[in-house]
mmCIF file of C-alpha atoms in Angstrom:
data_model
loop_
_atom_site.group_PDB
_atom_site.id
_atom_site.type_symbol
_atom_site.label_atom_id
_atom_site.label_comp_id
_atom_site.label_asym_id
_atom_site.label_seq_id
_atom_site.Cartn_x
_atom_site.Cartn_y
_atom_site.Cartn_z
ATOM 1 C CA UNK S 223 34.215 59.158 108.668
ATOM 2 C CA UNK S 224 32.247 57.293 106.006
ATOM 3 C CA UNK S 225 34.957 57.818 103.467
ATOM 4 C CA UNK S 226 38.667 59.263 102.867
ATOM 5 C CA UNK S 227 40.982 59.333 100.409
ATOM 6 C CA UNK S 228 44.074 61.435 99.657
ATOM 7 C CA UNK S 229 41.933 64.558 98.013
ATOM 8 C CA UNK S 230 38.338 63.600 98.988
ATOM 9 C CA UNK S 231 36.506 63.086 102.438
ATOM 10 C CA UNK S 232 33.242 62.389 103.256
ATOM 11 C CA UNK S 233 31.625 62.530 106.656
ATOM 12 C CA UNK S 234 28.381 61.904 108.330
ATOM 13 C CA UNK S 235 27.214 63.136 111.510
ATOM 14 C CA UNK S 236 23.493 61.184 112.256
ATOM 15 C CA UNK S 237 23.263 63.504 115.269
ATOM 16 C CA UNK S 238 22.940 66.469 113.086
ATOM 17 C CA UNK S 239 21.844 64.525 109.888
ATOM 18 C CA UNK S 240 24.626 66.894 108.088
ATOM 19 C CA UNK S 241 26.931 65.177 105.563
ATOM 20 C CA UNK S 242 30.106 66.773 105.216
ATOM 21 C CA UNK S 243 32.257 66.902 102.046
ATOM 22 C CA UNK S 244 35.931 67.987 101.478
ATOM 23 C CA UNK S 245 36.129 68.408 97.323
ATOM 24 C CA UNK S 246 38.942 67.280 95.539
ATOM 25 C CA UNK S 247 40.690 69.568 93.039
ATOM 26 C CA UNK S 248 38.483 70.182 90.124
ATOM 27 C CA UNK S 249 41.586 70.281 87.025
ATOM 28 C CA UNK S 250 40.859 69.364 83.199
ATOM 29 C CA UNK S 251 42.782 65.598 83.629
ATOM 30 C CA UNK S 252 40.702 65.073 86.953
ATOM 31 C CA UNK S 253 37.123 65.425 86.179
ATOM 32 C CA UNK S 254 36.230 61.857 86.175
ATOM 33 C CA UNK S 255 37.522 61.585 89.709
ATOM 34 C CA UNK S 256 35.858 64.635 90.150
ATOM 35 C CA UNK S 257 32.801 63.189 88.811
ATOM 36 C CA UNK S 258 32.583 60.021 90.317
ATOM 37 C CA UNK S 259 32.765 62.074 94.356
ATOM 38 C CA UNK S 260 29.793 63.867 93.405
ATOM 39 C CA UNK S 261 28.207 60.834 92.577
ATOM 40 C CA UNK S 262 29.526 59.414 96.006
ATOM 41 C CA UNK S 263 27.408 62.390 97.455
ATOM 42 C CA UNK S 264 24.775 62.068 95.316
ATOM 43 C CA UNK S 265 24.345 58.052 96.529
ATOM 44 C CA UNK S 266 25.340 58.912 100.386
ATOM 45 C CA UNK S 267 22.023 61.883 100.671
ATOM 46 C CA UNK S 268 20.515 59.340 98.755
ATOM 47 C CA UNK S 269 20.856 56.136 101.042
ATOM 48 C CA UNK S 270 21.259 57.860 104.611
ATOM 49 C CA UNK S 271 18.319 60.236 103.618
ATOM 50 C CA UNK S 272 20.418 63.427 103.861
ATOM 51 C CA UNK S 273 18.423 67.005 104.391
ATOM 52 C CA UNK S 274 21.924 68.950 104.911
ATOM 53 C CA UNK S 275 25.312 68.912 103.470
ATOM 54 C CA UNK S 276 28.239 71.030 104.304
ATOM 55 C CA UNK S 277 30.791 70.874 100.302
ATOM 56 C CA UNK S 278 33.963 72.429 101.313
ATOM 57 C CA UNK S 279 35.554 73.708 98.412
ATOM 58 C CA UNK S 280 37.951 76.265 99.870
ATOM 59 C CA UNK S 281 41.254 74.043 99.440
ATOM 60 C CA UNK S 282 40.381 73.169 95.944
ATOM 61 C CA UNK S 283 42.620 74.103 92.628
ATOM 62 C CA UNK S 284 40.339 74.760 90.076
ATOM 63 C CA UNK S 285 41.361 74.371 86.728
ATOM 64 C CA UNK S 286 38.769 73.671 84.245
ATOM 65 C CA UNK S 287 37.189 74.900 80.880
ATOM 66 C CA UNK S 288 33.883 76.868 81.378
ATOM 67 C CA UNK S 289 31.939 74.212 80.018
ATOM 68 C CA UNK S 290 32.907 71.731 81.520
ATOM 69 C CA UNK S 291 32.307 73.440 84.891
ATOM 70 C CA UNK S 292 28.785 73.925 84.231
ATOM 71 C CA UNK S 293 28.399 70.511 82.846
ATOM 72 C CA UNK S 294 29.231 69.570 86.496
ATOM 73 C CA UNK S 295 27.324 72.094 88.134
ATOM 74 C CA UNK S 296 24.183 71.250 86.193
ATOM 75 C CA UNK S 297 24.293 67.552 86.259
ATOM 76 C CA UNK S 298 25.671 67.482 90.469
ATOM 77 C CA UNK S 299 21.962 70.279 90.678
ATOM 78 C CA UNK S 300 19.876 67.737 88.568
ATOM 79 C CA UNK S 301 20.742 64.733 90.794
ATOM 80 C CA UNK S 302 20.576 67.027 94.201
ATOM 81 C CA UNK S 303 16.934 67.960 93.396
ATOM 82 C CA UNK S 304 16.011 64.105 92.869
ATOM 83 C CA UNK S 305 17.052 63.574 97.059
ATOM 84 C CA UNK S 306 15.146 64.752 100.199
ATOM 85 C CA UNK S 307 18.158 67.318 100.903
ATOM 86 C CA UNK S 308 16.585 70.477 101.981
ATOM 87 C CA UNK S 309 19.998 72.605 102.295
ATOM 88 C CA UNK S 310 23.742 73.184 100.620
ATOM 89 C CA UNK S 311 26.134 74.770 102.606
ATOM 90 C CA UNK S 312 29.259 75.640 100.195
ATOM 91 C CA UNK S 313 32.211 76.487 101.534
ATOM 92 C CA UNK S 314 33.952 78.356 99.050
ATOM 93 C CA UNK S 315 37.522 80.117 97.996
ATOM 94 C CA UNK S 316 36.132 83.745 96.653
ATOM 95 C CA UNK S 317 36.773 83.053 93.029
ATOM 96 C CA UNK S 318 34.657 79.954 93.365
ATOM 97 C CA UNK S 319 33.101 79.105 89.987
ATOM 98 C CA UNK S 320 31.191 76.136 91.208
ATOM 99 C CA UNK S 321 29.368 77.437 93.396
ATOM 100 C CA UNK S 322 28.568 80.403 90.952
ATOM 101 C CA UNK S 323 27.215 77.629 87.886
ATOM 102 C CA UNK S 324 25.513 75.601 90.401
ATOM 103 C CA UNK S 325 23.499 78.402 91.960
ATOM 104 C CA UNK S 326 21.958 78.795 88.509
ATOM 105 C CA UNK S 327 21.229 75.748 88.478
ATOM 106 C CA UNK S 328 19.395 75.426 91.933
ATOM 107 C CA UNK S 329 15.820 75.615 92.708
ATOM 108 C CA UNK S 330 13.725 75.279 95.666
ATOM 109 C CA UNK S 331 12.791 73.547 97.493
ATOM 110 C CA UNK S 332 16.792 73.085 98.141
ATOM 111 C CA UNK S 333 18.626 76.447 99.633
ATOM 112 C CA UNK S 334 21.890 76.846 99.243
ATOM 113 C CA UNK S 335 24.302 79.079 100.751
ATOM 114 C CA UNK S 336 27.944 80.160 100.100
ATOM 115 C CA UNK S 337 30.267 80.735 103.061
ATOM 116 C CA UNK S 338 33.809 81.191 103.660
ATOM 117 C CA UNK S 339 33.572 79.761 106.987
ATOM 118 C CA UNK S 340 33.143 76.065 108.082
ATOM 119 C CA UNK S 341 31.754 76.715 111.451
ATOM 120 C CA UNK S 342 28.965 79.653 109.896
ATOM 121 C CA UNK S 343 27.784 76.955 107.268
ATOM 122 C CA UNK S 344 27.691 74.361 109.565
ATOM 123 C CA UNK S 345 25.622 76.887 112.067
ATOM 124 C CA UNK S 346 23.368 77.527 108.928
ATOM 125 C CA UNK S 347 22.937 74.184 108.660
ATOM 126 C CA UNK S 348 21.535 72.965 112.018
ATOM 127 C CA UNK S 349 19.276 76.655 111.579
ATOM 128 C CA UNK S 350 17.151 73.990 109.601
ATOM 129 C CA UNK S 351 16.724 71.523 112.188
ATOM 130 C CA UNK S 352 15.353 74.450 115.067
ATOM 131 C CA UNK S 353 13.321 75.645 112.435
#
């Protein structure tokens, strides 16, 4: 466990180079915190030199304006596409609007893939290291 908190974890499995990531609740009041997690991800693919992570996002309350949201999505997309990651699994609730901004936001060479399942994304992931 690199990192844990009450509504945020972050985990790192060198064996599989996948980092793991348990978001927070993504609410109007909270999107500093909210925020300043992605930009914990954003350093940890940066400094371990990250080519998979696993978001889980299927225990988050999300309560946020629409433009807000995609302020999020876009800037968390910009600062993905600056690292070596090669893959986002997203582990999502099935009204997840995150995942719907930042996949508009996403270009190769990074894929990314919505799942409602832990254990498929984290299959899809290690896809990428047999391929």
């Amino acid at each position: 466990m690199l990192l844990s908190t009450g509504t945020f974890a972050l985990e790192y499995n060198p064996a599989t180079d996948i980092l793991a990531a348990c978001m927070p609740d993504i609410r109007q009041p909270e999107l500093t915190q909210v925020s300043y997690c992605l930009g914990i991800i954003i350093e940890t693919v940066n400094n371990y030199h990250i080519r998979s992570l696993l978001l889980d996002c299927s225990r988050s309350v999300i309560e946020v304006e629409d433009g807000s949201y995609n302020t999020i999505a876009r800037e968390f997309a910009t600062a993905l596409r600056a690292t070596r990651l090669k893959r986002l699994a997203w582990v999502v609730a099935p009204k997840a609007r995150l995942y719907s901004a930042l996949r508009k936001e996403m270009n190769p060479p990074i894929e990314l893939m919505g799942f409602y399942d832990k254990a498929e994304a984290k299959e899809w992931l290690l896809q990428l290291e047999s391929a």
